CSV table of C-alpha atoms and ligand atoms in Angstrom, one decimal:
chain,number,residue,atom,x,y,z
A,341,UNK,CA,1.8,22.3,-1.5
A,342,UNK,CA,-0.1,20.9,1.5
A,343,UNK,CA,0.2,22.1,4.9
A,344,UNK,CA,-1.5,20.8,8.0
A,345,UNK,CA,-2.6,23.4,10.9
A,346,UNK,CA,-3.5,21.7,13.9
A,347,UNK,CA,-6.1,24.5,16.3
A,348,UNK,CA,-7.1,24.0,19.8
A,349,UNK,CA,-11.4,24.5,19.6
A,350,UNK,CA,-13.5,25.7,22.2
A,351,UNK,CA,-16.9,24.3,21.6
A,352,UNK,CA,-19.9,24.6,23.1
A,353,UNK,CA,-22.8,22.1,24.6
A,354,UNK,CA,-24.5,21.6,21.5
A,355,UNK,CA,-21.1,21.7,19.3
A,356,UNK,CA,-20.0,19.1,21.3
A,357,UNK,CA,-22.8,16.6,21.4
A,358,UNK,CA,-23.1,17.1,17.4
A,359,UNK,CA,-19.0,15.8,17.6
A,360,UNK,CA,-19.9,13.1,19.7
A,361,UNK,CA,-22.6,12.1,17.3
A,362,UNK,CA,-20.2,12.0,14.6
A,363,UNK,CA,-17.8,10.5,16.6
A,364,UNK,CA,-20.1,7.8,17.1
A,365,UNK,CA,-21.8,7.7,13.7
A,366,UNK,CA,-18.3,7.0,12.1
A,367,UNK,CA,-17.3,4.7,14.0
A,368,UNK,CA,-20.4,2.8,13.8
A,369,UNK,CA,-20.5,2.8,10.0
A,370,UNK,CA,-16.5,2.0,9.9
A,371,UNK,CA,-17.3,-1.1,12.0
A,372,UNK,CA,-20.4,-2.0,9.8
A,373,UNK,CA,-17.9,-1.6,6.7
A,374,UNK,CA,-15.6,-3.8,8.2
A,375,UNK,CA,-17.6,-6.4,9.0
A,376,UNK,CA,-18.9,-6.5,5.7
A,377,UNK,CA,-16.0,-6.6,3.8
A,378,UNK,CA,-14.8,-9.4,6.4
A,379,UNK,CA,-17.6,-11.1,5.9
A,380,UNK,CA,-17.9,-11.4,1.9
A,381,UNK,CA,-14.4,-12.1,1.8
A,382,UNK,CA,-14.7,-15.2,4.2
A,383,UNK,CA,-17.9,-16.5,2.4
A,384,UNK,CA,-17.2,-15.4,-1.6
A,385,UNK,CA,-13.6,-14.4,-1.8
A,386,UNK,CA,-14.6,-11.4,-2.9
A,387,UNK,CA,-13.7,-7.8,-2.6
A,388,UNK,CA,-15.8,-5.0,-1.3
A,389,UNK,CA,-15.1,-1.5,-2.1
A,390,UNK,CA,-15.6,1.8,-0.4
A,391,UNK,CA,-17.7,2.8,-3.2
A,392,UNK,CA,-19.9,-0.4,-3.0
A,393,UNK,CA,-20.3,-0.1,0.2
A,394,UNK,CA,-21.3,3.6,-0.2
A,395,UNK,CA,-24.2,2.8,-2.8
A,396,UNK,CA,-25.4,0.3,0.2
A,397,UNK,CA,-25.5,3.4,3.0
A,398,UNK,CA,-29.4,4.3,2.5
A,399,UNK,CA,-30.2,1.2,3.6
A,400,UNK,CA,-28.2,1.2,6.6
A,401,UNK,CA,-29.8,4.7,7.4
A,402,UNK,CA,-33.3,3.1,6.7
A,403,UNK,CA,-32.5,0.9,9.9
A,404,UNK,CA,-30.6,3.1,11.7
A,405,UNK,CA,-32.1,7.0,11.4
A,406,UNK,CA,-30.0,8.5,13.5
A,407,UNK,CA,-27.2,8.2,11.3
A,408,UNK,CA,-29.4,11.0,9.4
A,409,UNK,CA,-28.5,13.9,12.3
A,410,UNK,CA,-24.7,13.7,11.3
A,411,UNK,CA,-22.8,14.7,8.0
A,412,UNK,CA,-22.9,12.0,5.3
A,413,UNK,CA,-19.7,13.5,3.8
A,414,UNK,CA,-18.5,12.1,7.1
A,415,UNK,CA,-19.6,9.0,6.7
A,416,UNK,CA,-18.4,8.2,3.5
A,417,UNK,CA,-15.0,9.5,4.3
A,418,UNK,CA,-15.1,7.0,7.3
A,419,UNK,CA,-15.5,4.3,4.3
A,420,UNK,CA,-12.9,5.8,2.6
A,421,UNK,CA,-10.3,5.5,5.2
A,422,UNK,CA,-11.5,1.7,5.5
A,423,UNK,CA,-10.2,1.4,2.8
A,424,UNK,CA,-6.7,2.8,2.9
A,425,UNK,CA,-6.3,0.3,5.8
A,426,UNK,CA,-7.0,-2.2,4.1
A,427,UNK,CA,-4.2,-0.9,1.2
A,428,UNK,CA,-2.2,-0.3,4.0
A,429,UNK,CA,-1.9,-3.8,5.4
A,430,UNK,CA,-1.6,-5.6,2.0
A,431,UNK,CA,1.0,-3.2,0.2
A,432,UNK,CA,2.3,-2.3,3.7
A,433,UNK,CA,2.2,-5.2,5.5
A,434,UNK,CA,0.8,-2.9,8.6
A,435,UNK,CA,-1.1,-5.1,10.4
A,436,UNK,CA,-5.1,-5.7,9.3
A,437,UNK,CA,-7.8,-3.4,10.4
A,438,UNK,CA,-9.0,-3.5,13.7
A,439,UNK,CA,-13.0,-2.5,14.7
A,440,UNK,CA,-13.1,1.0,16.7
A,441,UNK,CA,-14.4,0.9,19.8
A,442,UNK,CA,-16.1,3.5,21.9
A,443,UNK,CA,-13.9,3.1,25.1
A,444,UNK,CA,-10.9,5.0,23.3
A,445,UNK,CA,-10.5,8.3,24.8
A,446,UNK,CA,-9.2,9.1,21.5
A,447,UNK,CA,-11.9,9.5,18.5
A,448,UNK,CA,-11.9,11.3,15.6
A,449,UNK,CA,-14.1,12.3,12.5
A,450,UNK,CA,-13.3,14.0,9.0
A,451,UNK,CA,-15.0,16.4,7.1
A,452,UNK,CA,-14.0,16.5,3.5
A,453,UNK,CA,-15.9,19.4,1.8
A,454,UNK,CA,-17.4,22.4,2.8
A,455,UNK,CA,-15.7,23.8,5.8
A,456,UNK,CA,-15.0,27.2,6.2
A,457,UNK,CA,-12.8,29.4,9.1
A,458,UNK,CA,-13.1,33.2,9.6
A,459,UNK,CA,-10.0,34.6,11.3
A,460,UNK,CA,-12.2,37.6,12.3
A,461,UNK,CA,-14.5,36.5,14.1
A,462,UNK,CA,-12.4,33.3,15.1
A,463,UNK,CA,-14.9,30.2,14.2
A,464,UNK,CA,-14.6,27.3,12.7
A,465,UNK,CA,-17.8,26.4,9.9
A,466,UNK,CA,-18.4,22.3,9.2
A,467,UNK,CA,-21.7,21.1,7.2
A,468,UNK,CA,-23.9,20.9,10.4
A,469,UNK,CA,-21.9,22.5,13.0
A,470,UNK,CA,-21.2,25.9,12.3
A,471,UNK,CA,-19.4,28.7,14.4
A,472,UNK,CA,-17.2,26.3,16.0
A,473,UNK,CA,-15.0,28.9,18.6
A,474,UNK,CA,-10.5,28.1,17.7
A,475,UNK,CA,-8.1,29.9,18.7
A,476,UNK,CA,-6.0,30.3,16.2
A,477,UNK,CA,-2.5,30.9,17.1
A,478,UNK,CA,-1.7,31.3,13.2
A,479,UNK,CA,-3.1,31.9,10.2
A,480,UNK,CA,-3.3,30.4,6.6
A,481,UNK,CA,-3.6,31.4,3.5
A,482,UNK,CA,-5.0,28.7,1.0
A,483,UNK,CA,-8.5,26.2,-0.2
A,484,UNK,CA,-8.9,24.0,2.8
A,485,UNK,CA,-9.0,20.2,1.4
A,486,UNK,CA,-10.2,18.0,4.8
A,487,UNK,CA,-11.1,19.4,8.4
A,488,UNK,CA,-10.4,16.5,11.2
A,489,UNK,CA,-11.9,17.0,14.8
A,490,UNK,CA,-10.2,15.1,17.3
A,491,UNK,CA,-10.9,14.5,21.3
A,492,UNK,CA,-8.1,13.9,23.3
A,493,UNK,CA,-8.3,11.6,26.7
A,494,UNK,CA,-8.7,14.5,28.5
A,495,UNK,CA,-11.5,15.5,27.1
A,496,UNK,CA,-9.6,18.7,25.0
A,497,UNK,CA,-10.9,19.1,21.0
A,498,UNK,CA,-8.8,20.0,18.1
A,499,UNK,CA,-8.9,20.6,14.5
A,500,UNK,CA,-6.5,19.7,12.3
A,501,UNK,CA,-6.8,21.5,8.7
A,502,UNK,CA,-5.4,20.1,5.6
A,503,UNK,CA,-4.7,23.0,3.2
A,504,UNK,CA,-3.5,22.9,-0.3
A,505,UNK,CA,-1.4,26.1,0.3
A,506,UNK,CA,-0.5,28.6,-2.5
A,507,UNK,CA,3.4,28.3,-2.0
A,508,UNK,CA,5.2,26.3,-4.3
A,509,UNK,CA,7.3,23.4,-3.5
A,510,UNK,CA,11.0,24.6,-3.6
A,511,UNK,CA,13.2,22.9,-5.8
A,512,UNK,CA,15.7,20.2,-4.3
A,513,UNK,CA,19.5,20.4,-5.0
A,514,UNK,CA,21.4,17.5,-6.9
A,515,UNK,CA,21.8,14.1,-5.2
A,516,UNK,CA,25.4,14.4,-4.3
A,517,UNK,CA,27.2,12.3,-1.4
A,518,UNK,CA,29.5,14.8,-0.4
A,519,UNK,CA,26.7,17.4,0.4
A,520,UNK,CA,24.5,15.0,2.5
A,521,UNK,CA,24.5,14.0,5.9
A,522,UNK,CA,23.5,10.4,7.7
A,523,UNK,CA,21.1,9.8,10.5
A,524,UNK,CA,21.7,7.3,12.7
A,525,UNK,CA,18.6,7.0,15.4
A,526,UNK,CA,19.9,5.6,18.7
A,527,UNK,CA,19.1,4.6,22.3
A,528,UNK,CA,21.8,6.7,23.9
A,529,UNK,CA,21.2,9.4,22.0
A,530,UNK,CA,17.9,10.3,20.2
A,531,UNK,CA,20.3,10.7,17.0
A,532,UNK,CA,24.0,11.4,15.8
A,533,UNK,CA,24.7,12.9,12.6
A,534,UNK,CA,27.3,11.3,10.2
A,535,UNK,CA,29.2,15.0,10.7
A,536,UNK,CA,29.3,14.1,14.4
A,537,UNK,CA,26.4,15.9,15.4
A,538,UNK,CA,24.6,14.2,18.6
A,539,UNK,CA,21.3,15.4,20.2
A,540,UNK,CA,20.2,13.7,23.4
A,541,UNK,CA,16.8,12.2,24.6
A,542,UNK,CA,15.2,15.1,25.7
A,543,UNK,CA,15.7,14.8,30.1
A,544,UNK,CA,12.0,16.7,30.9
A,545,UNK,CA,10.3,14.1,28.8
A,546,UNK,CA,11.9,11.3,31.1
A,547,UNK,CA,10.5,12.9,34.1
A,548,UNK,CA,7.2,13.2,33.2
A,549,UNK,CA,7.0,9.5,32.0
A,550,UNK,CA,8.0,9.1,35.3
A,551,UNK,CA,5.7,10.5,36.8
A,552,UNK,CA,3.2,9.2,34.7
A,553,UNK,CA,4.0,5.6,35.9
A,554,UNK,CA,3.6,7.0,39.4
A,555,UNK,CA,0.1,8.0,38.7
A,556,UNK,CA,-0.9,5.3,36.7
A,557,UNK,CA,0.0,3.0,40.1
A,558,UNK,CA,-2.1,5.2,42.3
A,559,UNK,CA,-4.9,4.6,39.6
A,560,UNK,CA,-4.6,0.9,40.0
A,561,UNK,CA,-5.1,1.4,43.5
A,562,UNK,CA,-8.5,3.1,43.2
A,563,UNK,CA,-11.6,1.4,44.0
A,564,UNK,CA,-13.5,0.7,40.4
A,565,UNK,CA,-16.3,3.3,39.8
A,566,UNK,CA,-15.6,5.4,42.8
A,567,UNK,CA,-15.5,9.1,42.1
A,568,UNK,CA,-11.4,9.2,43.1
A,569,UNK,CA,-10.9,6.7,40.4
A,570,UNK,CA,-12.5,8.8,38.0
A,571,UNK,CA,-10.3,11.8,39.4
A,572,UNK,CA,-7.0,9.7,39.2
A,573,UNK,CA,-8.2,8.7,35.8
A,574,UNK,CA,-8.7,12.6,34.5
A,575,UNK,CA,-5.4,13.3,36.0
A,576,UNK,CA,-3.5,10.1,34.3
A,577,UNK,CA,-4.7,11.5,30.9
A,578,UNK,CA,-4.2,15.2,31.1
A,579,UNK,CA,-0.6,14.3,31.7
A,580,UNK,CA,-0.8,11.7,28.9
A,581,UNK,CA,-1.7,14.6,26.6
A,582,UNK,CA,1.4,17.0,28.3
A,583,UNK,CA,4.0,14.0,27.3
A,584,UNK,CA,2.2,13.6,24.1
A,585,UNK,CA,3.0,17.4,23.2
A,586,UNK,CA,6.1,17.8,24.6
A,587,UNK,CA,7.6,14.3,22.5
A,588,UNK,CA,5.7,16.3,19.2
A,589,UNK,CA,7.3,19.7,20.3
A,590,UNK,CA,11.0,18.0,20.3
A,591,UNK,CA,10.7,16.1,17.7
A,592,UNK,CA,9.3,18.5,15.5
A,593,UNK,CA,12.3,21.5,16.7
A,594,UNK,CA,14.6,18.3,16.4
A,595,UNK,CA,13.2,17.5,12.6
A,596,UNK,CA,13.8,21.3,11.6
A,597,UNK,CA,17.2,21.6,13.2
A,598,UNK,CA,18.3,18.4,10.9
A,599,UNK,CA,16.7,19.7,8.1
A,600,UNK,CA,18.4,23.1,8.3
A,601,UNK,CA,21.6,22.1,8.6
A,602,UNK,CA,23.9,22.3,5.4
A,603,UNK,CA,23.2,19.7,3.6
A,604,UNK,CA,20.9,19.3,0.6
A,605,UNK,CA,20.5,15.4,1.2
A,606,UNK,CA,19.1,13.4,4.3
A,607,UNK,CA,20.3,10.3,4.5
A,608,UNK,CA,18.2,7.6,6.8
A,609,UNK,CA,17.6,4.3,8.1
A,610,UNK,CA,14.0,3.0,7.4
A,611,UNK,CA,13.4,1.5,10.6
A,612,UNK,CA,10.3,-1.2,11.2
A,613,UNK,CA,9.4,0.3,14.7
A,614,UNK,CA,7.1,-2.5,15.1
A,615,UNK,CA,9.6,-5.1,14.0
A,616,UNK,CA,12.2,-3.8,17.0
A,617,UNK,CA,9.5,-3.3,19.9
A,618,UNK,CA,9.8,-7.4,19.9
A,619,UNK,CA,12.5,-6.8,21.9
A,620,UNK,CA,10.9,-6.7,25.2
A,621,UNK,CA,14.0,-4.8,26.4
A,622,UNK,CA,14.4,-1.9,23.9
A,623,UNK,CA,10.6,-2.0,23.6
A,624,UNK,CA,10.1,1.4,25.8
A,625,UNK,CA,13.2,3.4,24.8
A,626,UNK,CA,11.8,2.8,21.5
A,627,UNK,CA,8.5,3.6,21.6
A,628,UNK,CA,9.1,6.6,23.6
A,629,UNK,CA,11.6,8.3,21.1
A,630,UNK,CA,8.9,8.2,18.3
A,631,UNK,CA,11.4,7.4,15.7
A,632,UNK,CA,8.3,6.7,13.7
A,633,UNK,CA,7.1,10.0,14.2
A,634,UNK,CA,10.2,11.6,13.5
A,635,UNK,CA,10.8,10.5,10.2
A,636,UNK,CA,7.2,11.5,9.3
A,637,UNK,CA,7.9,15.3,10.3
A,638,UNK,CA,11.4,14.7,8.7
A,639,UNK,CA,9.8,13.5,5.5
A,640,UNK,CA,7.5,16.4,5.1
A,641,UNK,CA,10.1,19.1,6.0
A,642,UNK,CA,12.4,18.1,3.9
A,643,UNK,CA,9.4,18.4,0.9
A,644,UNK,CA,9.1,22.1,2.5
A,645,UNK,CA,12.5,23.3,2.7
A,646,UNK,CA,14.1,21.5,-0.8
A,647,UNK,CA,15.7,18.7,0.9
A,648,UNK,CA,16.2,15.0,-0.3
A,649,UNK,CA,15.2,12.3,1.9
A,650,UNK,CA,16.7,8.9,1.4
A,651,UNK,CA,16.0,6.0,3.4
A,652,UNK,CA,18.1,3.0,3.1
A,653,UNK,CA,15.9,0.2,4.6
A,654,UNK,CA,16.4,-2.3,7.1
A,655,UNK,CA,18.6,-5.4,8.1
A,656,UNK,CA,22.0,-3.3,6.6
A,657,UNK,CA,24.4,-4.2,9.1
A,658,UNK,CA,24.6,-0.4,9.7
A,659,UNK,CA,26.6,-0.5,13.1
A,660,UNK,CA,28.8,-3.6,12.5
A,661,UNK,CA,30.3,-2.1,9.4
A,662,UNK,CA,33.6,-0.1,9.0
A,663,UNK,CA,33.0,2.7,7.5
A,664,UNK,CA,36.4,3.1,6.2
A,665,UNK,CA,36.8,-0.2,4.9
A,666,UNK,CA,33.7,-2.5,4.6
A,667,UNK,CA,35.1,-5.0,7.2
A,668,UNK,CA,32.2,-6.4,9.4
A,669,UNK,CA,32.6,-6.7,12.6
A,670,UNK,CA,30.1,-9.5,13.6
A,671,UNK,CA,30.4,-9.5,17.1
A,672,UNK,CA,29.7,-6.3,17.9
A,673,UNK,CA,27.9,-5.8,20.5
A,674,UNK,CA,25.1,-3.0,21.7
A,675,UNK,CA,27.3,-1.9,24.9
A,676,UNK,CA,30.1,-1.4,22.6
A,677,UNK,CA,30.5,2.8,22.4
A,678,UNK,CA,33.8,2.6,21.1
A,679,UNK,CA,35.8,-0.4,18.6
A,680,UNK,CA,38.3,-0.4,16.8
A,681,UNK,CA,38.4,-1.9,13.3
A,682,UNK,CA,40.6,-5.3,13.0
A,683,UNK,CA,41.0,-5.5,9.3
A,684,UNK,CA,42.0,-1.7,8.7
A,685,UNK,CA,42.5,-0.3,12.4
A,686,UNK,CA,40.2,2.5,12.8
A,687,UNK,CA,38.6,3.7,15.5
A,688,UNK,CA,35.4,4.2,15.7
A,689,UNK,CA,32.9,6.0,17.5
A,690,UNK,CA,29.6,3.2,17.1
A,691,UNK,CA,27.0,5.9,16.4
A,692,UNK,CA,29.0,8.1,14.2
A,693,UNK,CA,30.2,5.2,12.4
A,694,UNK,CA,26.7,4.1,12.1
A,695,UNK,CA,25.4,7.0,10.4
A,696,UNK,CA,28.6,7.8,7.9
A,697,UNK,CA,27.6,3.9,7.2
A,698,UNK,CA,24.0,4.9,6.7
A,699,UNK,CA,24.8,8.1,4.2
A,700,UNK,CA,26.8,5.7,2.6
A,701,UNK,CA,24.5,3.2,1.7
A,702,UNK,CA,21.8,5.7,0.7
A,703,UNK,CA,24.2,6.3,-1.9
A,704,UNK,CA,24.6,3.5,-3.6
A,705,UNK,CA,22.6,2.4,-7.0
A,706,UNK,CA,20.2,0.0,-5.2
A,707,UNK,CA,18.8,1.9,-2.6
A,708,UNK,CA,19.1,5.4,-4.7
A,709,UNK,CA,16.2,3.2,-7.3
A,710,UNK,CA,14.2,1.8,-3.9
A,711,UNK,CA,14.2,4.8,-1.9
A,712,UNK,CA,13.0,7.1,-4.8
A,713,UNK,CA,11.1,4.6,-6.2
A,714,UNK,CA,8.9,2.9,-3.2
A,715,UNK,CA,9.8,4.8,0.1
A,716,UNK,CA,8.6,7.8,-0.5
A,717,UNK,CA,4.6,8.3,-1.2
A,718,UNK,CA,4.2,11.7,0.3
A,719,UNK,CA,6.4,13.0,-1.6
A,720,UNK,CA,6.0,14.1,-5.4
A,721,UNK,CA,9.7,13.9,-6.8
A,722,UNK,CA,8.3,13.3,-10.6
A,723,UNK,CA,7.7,17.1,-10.9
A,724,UNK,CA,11.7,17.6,-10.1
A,725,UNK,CA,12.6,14.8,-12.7
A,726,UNK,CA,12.6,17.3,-15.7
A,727,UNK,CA,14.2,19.8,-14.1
A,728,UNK,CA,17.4,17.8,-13.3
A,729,UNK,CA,16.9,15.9,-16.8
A,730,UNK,CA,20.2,17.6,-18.4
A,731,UNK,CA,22.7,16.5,-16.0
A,732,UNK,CA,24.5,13.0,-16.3
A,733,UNK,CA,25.9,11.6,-14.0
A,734,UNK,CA,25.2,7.3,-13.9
A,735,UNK,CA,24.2,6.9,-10.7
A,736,UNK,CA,21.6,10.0,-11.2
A,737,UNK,CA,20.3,8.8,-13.8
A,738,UNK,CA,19.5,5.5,-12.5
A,739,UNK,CA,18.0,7.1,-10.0
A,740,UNK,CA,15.6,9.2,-12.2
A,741,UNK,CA,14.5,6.4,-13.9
A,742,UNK,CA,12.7,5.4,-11.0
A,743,UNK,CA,11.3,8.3,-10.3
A,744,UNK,CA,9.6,8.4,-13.6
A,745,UNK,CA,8.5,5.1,-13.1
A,746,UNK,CA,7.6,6.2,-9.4
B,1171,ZN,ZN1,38.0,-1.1,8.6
């Protein structure tokens, strides 16, 4: 199983102008990839590859030497990733590539080979950089697959280690609606659980957002290039990076909590953040949440800890729905809490209603073939299909069908 450990590093003058090389090296040769492939396309229709482009980089090092002082493992990887984007945006439809600039306070690089850690001596070993000081909070036991440095806008470095771990992946229960539970993400609340469950927006995230939109409007007020504006601007990101790590920290207790309580199946809705952020008027609620986020730490848990995660797309009228009875209520609106059913009389509670609604549709035939199928890549359900191959139960079946095929 893989497991990512994310270490705070302690670097020092040289380590960190060799990260800012490769910083910059990557980002140069990401941008020169781009271009490229931009560029072929526009004038010969034709595809590029990571791998053509990679045969091409000893030119590109002819012209530019100093691409030479970094790791060429780096390099390529940068390619590599070019590529995903690209796979992303036509399978995904996740918006095209964009060029990498050098004004982000946020860069990056990845090492795929050859990196090393010694817990005794607490250090960190990449090709070129070695005895990189971390503090490692926790250890791991397992071959490391990629090491990815990180700088944060204020300045901090980290290293994020992908590890193919020694555990096994435990094995899920049965896909069975009575033992699952439905997720229904809100404004109100951060979620409500179709068992009634709610957990609220966390109320120490809202103050520091406050506060950072306090700070950012002193920055504004700065003269440009005067050493207060450059103050205002360290102290603007240092809180950026607090907010950051505080949204992480709840929604990764919040993701546990869900996937530890007593159900073997996870029902959710597949929400198109970028799709809802439209609306000018949900747009920060939204964004601040980290819905997107959520279901990422949701997905991978639930591979951890033997849970199924089912997703049952967009555009379901998810709220306007009786659960009871089917009836839609098309006139529902968003400041409605409470409503009562006209067709069968039930009262409902909206978000409750919502999310029985949302375990609901994650069971039926349809969405049991797309969820399996298509919406979930991380995960590697094929393994579990011969395990479960005896039972028989239609709607199972159809199910593992898909996952063959997946
Ligand atoms: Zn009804």
């Amino acid at each position: 199983m893989l497991k990512a450990y994310k270490y705070k590093l302690n670097p020092n003058k040289e380590q960190i102008e060799m990260f800012e090389k490769h910083f910059g090296s990557v980002r140069f040769v990401y941008n020169w990839g781009l271009e490229k492939k931009t560029k072929t396309y526009q004038e010969t229709g034709e595809t590029i590859t990571s791998h053509q482009l990679i045969t091409t980089l000893p030119e590109l090092k002819e012209e530019n030497p100093w691409l030479r002082e970094v790791n060429s493992q780096c390099i390529q990887m940068s390619l590599r990733n070019l590529d995903n984007a690209y796979t992303r945006f036509f399978r995904e439809k996740k918006g095209f590539p964009k060029f990498k600039s050098k004004y982000n306070p946020r860069q990056s690089f990845q090492c795929p080979q050859s990196c090393s850690v010694d817990f005794d001596k607490s250090t960190l070993n990449l090709p070129k950089i070695k005895k990189i000081k971390v503090i490692f909070h926790r250890k791991f036991d397992g071959d490391i697959r990629t090491v990815t440095i990180s700088r944060t806008p204020s300045g901090k470095y980290y290293a994020s280690i992908l590890v193919e771990t020694r555990i096994e992946a435990p094995i899920k229960p049965e896909l069975d609606k009575n033992d699952a539970v439905g997720i229904d993400m809100g404004l109100k609340d951060f979620l409500v659980a179709s068992d009634g469950d709610k957990i609220a927006n966390p109320r120490h995230l809202k103050k520091s957002e406050k506060q950072l939109i306090k700070l950012q409007r002193r920055l504004s007020k700065k003269a440009k290039g005067s050493k207060n504006r450059n103050k205002q601007k360290y102290k603007v990101a240092k809180l950026h990076d607090k907010i950051t790590n505080q949204r992480k920290d709840f929604l990764h207790k919040t993701s546990y909590q869900i996937v530890h309580k007593n159900h073997g199946t996870i029902c959710i809705e597949d929400l198109c953040v970028k799709g809802m952020v439209k609306n000018h008027k949900l747009a920060k609620s939204i964004s601040d949440v980290g819905w997107g986020m959520f279901s990422g730490f949701l997905r991978y848990k639930s591979e951890w800890y033997g849970k199924n995660l089912l997703d049952i797309g967009r555009f379901e009228p998810s709220s306007k729905m009786c659960s009871a009875c089917g009836h839609i209520k098309s006139d529902l609106k968003l400041s409605d809490r409470e409503w009562t059913c006209s067709k069968c009389r039930t009262k409902h509670d909206r978000d409750i209603n919502a999310s029985i609604n949302i375990r609901n549709m994650a069971f039926t035939n349809q969405n049991l073939i797309r969820c399996i199928g298509l919406g979930q890549p991380d995960s590697k359900p094929v393994e579990k299909t011969d395990r479960r191959k005896s039972k028989s139960v239609s709607v199972k079946q159809e199910a593992q069908g898909s996952l063959a095929l997946g």
